[in-house]
Short mmCIF file of C-alpha atoms in Angstrom, two decimals:
data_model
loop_
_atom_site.label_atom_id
_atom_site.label_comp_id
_atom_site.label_asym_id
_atom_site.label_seq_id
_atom_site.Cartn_x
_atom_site.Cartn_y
_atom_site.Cartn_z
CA UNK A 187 -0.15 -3.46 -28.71
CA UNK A 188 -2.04 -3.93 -25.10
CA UNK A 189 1.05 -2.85 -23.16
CA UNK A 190 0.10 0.86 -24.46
CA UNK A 191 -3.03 0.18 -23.12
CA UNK A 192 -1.70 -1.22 -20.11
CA UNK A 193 0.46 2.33 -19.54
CA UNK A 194 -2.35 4.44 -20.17
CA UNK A 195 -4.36 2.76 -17.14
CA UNK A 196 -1.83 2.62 -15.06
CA UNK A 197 -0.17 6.26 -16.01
CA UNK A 198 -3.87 7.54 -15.21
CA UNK A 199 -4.92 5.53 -12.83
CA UNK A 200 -2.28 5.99 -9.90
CA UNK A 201 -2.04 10.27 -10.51
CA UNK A 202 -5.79 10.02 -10.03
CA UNK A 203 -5.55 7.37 -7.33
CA UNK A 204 -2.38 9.16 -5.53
CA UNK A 205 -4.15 12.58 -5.69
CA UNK A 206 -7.54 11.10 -3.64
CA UNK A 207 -5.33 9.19 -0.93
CA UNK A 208 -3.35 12.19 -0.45
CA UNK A 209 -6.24 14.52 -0.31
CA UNK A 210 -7.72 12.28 2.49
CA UNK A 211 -4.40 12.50 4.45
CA UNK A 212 -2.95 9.12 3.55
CA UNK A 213 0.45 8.71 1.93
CA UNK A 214 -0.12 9.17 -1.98
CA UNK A 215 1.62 5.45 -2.77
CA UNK A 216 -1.51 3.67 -0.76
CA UNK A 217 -3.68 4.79 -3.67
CA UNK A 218 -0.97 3.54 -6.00
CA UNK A 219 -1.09 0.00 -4.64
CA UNK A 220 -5.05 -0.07 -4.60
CA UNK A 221 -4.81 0.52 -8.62
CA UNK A 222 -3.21 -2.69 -8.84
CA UNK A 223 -5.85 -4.64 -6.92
CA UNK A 224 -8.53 -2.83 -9.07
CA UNK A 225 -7.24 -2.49 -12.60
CA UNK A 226 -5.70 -6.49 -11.56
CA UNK A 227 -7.37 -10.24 -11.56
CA UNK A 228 -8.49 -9.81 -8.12
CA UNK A 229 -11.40 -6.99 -9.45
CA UNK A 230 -11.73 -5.70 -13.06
CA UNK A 231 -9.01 -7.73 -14.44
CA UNK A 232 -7.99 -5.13 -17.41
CA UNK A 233 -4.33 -5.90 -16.53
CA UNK A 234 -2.51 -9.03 -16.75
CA UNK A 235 1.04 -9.58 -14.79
CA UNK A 236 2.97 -10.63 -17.96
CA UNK A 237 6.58 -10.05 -18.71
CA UNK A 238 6.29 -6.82 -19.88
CA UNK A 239 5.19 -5.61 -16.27
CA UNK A 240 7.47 -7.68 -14.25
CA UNK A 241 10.66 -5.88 -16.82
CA UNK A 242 9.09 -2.65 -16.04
CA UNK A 243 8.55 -3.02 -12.54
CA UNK A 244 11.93 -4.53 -11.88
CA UNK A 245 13.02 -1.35 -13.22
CA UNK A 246 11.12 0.86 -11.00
CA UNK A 247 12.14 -0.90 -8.07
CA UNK A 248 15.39 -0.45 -8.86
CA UNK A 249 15.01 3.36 -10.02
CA UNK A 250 13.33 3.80 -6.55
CA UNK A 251 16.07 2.30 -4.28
CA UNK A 252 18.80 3.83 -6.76
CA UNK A 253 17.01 7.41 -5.68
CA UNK A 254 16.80 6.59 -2.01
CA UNK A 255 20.63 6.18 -1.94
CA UNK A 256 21.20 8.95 -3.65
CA UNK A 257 19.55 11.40 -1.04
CA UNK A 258 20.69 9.26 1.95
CA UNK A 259 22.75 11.28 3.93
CA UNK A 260 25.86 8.84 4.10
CA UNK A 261 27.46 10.11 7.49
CA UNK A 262 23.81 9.77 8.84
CA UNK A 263 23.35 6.22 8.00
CA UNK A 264 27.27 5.09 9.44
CA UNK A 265 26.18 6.95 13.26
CA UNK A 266 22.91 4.64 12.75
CA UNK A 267 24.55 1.33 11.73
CA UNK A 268 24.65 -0.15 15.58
CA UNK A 269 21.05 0.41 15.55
CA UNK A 270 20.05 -0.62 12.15
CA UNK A 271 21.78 -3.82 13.10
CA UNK A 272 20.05 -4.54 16.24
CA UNK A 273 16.47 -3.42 14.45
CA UNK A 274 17.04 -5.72 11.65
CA UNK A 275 18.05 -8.86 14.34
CA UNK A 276 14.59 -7.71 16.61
CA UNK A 277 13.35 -8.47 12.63
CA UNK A 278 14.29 -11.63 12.06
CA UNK A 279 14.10 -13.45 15.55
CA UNK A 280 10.33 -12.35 16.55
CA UNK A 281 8.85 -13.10 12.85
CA UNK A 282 10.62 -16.50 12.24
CA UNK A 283 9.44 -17.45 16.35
CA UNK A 284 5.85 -16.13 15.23
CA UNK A 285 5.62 -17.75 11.82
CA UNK A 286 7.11 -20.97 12.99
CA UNK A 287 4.38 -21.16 15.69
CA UNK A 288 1.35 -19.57 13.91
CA UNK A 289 2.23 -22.99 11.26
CA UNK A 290 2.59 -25.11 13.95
CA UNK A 291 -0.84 -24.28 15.31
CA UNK A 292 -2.67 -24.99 11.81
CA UNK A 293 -1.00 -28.47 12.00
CA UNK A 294 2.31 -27.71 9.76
CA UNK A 295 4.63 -30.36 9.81
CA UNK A 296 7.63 -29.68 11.69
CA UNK A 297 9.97 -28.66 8.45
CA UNK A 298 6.77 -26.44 6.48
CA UNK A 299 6.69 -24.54 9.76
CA UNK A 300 10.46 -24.04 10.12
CA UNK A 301 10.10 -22.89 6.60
CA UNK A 302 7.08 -20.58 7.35
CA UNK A 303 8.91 -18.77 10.00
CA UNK A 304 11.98 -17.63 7.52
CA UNK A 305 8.81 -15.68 4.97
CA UNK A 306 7.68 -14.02 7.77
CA UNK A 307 11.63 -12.78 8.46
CA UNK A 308 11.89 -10.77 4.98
CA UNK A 309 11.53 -7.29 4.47
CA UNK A 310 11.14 -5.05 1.73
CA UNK A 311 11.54 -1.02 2.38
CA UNK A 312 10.86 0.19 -1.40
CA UNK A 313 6.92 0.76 0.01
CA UNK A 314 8.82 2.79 3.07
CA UNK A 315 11.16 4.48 1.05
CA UNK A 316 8.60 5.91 -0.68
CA UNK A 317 6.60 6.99 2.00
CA UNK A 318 9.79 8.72 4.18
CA UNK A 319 10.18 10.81 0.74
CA UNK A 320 7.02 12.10 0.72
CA UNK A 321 7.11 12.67 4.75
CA UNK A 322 10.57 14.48 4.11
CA UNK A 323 12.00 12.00 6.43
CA UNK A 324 14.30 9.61 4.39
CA UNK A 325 17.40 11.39 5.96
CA UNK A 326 16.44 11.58 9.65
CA UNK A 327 17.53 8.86 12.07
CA UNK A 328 14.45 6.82 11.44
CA UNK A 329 14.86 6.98 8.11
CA UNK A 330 18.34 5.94 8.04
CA UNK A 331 18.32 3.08 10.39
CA UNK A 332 15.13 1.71 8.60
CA UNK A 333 17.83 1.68 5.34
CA UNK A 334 20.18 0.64 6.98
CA UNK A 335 18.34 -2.29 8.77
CA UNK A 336 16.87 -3.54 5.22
CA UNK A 337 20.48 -4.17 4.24
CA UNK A 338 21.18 -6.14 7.19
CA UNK A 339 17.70 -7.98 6.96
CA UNK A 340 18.75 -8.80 3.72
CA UNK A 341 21.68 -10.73 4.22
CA UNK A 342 20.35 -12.24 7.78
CA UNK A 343 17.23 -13.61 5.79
CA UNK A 344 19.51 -15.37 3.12
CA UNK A 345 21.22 -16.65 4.73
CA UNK A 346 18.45 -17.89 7.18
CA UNK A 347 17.05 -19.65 3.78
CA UNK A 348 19.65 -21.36 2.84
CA UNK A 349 20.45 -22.38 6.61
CA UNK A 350 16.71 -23.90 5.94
CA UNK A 351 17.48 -25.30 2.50
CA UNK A 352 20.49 -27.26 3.93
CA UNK A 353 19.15 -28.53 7.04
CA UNK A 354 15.49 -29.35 5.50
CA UNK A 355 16.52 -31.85 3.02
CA UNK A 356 15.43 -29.62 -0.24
CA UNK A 357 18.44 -31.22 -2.47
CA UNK A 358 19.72 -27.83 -2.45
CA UNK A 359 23.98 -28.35 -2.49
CA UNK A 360 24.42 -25.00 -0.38
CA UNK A 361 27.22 -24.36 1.31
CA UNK A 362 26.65 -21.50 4.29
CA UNK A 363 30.50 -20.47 4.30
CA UNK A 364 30.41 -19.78 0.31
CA UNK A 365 26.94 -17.56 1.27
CA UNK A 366 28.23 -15.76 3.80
CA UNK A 367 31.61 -15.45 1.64
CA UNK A 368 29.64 -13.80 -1.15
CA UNK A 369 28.04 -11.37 1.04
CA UNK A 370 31.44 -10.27 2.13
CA UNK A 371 33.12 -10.06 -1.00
CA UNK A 372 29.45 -7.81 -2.49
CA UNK A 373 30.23 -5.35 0.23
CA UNK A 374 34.37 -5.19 -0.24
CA UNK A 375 33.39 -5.03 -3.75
CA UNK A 376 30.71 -2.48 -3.32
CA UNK A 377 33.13 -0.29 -1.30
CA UNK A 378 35.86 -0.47 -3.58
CA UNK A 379 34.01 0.48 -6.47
CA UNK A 380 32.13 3.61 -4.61
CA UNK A 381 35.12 5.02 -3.60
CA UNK A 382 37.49 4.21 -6.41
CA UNK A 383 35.61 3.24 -9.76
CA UNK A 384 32.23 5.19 -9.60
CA UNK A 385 33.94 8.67 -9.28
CA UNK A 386 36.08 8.07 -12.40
CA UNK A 387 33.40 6.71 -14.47
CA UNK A 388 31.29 9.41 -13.84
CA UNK A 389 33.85 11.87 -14.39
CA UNK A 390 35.10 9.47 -17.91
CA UNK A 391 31.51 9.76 -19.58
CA UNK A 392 30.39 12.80 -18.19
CA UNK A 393 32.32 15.10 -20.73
CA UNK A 394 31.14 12.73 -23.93
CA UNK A 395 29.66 14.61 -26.46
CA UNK A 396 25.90 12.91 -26.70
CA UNK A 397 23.09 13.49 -24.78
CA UNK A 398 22.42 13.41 -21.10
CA UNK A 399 26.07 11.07 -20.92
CA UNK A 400 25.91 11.63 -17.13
CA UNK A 401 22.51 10.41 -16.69
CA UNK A 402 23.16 6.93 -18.70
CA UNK A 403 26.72 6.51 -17.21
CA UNK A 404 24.64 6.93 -13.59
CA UNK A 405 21.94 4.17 -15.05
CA UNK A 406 24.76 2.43 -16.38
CA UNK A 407 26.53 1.75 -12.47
CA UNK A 408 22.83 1.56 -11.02
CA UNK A 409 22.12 -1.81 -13.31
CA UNK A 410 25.54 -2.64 -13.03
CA UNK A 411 25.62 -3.12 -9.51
CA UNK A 412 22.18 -4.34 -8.87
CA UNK A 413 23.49 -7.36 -11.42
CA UNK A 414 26.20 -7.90 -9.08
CA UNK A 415 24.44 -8.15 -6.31
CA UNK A 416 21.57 -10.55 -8.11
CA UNK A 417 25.02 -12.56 -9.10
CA UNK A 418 25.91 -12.65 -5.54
CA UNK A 419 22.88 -13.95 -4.35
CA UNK A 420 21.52 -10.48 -2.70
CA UNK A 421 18.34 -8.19 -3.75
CA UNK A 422 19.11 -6.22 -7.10
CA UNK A 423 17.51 -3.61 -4.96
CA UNK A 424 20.69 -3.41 -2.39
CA UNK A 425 22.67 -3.10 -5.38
CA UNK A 426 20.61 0.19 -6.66
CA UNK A 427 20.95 1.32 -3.30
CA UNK A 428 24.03 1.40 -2.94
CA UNK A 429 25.14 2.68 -6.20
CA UNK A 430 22.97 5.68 -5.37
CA UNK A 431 25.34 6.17 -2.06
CA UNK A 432 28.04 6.19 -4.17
CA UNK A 433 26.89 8.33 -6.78
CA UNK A 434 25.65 11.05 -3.91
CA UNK A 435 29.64 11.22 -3.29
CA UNK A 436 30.08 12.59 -6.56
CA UNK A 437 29.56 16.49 -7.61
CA UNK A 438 27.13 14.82 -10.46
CA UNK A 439 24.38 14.28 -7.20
CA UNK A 440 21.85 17.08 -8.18
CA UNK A 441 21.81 16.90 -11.46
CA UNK A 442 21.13 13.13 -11.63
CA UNK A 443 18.55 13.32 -9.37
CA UNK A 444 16.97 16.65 -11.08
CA UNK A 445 16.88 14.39 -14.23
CA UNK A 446 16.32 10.50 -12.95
CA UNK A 447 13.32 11.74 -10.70
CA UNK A 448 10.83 12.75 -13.69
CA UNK A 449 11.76 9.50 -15.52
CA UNK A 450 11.57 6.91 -12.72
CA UNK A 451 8.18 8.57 -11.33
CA UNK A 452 6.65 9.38 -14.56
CA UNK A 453 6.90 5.74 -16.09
CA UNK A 454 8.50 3.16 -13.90
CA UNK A 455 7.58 3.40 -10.55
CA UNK A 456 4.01 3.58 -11.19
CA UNK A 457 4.06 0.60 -12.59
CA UNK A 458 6.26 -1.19 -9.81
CA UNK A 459 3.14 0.34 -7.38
CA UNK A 460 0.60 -1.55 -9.49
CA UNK A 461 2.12 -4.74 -9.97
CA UNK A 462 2.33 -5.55 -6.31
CA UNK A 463 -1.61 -5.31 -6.32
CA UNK A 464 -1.96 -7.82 -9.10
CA UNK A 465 -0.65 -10.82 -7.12
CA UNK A 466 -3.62 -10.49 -5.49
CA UNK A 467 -6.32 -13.06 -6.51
CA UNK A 468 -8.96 -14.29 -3.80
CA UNK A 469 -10.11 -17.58 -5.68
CA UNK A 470 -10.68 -20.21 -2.73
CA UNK A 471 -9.12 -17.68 0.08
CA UNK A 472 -12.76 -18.51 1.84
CA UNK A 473 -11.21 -21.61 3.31
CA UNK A 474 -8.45 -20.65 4.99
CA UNK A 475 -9.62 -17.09 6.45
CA UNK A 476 -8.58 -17.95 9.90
CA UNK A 477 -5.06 -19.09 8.53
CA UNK A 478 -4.72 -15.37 6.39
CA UNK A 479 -6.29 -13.31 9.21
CA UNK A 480 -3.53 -15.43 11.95
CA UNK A 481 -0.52 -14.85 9.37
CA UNK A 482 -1.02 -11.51 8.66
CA UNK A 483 -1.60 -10.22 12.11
CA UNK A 484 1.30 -12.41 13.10
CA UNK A 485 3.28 -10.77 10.35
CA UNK A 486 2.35 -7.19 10.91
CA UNK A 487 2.68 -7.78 15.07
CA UNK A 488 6.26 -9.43 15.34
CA UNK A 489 8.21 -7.28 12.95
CA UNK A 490 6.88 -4.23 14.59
CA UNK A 491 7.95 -5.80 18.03
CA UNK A 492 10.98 -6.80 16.81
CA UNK A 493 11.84 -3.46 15.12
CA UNK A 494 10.25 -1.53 18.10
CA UNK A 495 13.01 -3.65 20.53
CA UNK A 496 15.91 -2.90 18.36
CA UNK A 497 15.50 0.59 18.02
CA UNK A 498 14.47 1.23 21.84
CA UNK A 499 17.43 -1.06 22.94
CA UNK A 500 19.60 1.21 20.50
CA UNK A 501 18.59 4.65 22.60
CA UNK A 502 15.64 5.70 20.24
CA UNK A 503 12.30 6.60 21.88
CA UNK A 504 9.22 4.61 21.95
CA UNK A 505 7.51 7.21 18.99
CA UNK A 506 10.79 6.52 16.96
CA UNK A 507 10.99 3.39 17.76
CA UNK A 508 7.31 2.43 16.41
CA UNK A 509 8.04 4.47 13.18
CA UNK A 510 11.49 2.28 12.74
CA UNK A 511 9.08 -0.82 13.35
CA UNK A 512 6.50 0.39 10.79
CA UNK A 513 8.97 1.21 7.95
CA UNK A 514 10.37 -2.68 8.15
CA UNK A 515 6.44 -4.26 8.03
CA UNK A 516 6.29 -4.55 4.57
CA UNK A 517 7.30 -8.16 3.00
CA UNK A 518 6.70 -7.07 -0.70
CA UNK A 519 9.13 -8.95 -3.31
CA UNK A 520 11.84 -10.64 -1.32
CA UNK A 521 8.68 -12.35 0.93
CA UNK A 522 7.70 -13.75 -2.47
CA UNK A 523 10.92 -14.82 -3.72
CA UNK A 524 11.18 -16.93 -0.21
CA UNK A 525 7.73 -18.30 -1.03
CA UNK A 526 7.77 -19.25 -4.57
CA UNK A 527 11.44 -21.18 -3.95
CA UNK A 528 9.73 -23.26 -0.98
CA UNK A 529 6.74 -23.61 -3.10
CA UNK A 530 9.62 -25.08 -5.80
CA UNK A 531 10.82 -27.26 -3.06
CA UNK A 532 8.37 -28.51 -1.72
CA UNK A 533 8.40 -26.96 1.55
CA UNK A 534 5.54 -24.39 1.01
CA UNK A 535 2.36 -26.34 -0.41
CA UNK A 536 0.03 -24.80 -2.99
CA UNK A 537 -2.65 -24.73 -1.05
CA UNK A 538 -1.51 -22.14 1.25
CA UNK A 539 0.78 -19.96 -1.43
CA UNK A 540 -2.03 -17.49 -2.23
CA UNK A 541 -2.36 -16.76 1.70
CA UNK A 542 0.95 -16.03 1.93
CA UNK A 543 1.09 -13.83 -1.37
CA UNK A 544 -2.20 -12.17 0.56
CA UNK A 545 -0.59 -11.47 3.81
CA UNK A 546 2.44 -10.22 2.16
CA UNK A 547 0.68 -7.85 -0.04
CA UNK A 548 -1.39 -6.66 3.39
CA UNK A 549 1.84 -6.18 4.95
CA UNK A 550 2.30 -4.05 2.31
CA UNK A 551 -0.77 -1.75 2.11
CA UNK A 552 -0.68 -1.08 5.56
CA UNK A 553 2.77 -0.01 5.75
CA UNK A 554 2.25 3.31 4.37
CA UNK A 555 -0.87 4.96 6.61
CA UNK A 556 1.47 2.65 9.79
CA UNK A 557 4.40 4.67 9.32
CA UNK A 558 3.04 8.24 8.68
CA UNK A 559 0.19 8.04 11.95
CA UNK A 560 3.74 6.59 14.00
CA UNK A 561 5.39 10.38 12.41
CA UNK A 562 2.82 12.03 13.17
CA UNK A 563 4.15 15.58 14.26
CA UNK A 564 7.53 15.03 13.75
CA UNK A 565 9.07 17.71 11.55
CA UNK A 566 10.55 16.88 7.69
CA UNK A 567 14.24 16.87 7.41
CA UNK A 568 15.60 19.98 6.03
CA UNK A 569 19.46 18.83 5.56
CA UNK A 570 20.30 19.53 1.86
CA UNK A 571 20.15 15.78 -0.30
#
């Protein structure tokens, strides 16, 4: 029965929470993540991160990318892919340089470093995503190349991992030419389906006689291609993503998002918000301050740079160019997923696993107040979504 306690906190807690931050000029989703760390282990510890919030979350997640694709304007995002590419490179090369030495200088062995460097590479946008919706900005060229870029970070940082995997001795059998085959054959597949597949569907179950058939045949492609993807060995959250793009192709657009919105941001997302803020814990973080303070400035520092070089080498200006960096700071889930498979391998030790779930959740919280001061005065997007 406690997970009907647990939604009543967290229902309550982040419309409270969201309403202060907002009324003191901050994005709404910082409060959000704060509830997590409060309600969480790390403070009043009224909320455990069992399964049932890690199902519910994982939902979220994907409900949230699922509605970012859906009001990405498409044509936007292919005039942005040059860029997106070159932000998400500036993304990968600064971080692993900075992680790899920041390790190196708190006496890492040669291989934990190596593997230090690739967590520092990820990126998560689902914190950014959020944010750019609230700014009215998830369909201006920031916007889009920051989407775009997550994609490409994506499959750069997998295959970066198992690059590591293979070359550190983990026992891992990974080949890098079946990886870099599966990405390929995600996106043909992807494609395919958007163009060919998702229309028909949509237009198949649309005209059933229950209730709201277009809504669960638009649920039904979301999950079904964020499975793919997880099959493929890419974030379920690329697959949501792009099932929204294809989706937004569709006349069914508006009315899925009229009717998705109130269900993913009245139940689900609010509890993806909180989860990330109970990984926190701070038992025995006293000993290796210096090592979380050098990480997370390292982390926040180099994928700003590296974002800030992509998009000024890409014709963006230096204001743009910060706000592009900002939207890719936050490491949220797929920085985790890195961890917890080099903790599994040996390659991350114990010891320093709750830093890096720290610095990754820091990277997270100050993602959201980042990107809005770098947007400051820029005006919302008014092309229809």
């Amino acid at each position: 029965m406690e997970y009907m306690l647990y939604l009543v906190l967290i229902l309550l807690f982040t419309k409270v929470a969201g309403h202060v931050t907002a009324r003191l000029g901050q994005p709404a989703v910082l409060g959000k993540l704060m509830v997590g760390i409060l309600l969480g282990p790390a403070a009043l510890g009224w909320i455990e991160h069992g399964q049932f919030i890690a199902y519910m979350s994982q939902i979220g997640v994907l409900l949230l990318m699922f509605i970012a694709g859906l009001e990405t304007d498409l044509e936007q995002l292919r005039r942005n892919l040059g860029a997106s590419f070159a932000v998400a490179v500036g993304g990968v090369i600064l971080p692993f340089i900075g992680g790899y030495l920041v390790a190196l200088a708190f006496g890492f062995a040669q291989a934990d470093a190596l593997f230090f460097g690739t967590i520092f590479c990820a990126t998560s946008v689902s914190i950014s995503v959020q944010v750019l919706k609230e700014l009215g900005q998830l369909n201006s060229r920031e916007g889009t190349t920051i989407l775009g870029a997550a994609v490409v970070d994506d499959v750069l940082v997998v295959i970066l991992l198992a690059v590591m995997m293979s070359m550190l001795g983990t026992g891992a059998d990974v080949s890098i030419g079946m990886l870099i085959g599966k990405k390929l054959l995600f996106f043909a597949a992807v494609l395919l389906a958007g163009w060919l597949l998702v229309p028909r569907v949509m237009k198949w179950l649309a005209p059933l006689r229950v209730t709201e058939a277009v809504v669960s045949a638009s649920l039904i492609i979301c999950f079904a291609f964020a499975y793919f993807a997880e099959m493929l060995q890419m974030a379920g959250i690329i697959g949501a993503f792009a099932a929204g793009l294809a989706i937004s192709q569709t006349p069914f657009k508006h009315d899925v998002g009229h009717k998705i919105e109130p269900v993913a941001y009245g139940v689900f997302v609010p509890v993806f918000f909180v989860s990330i803020g109970l990984n926190v814990g701070f038992a025995g973080i006293g000993d290796q301050i210096w090592l979380l303070t050098a990480i997370t400035l390292v982390a926040v520092v180099t994928k700003l740079a590296g974002g800030w070089a992509g998009a000024r080498l890409t014709g963006f200006s230096s204001q743009s160019s910060l706000a592009i960096g900002s939207g890719m700071v936050s490491r949220g889930e797929v920085a985790l997923i890195i961890a917890a498979s080099g903790l599994q391998s040996g390659l991350l030790q114990q010891p320093y696993f709750t830093s890096v779930v720290i610095m990754v959740m820091i990277t997270t919280l100050v993602t959201p107040p980042l990107l809005k001061w770098t947007l400051r005065g820029k005006q919302p997007d008014r092309s229809p979504s």
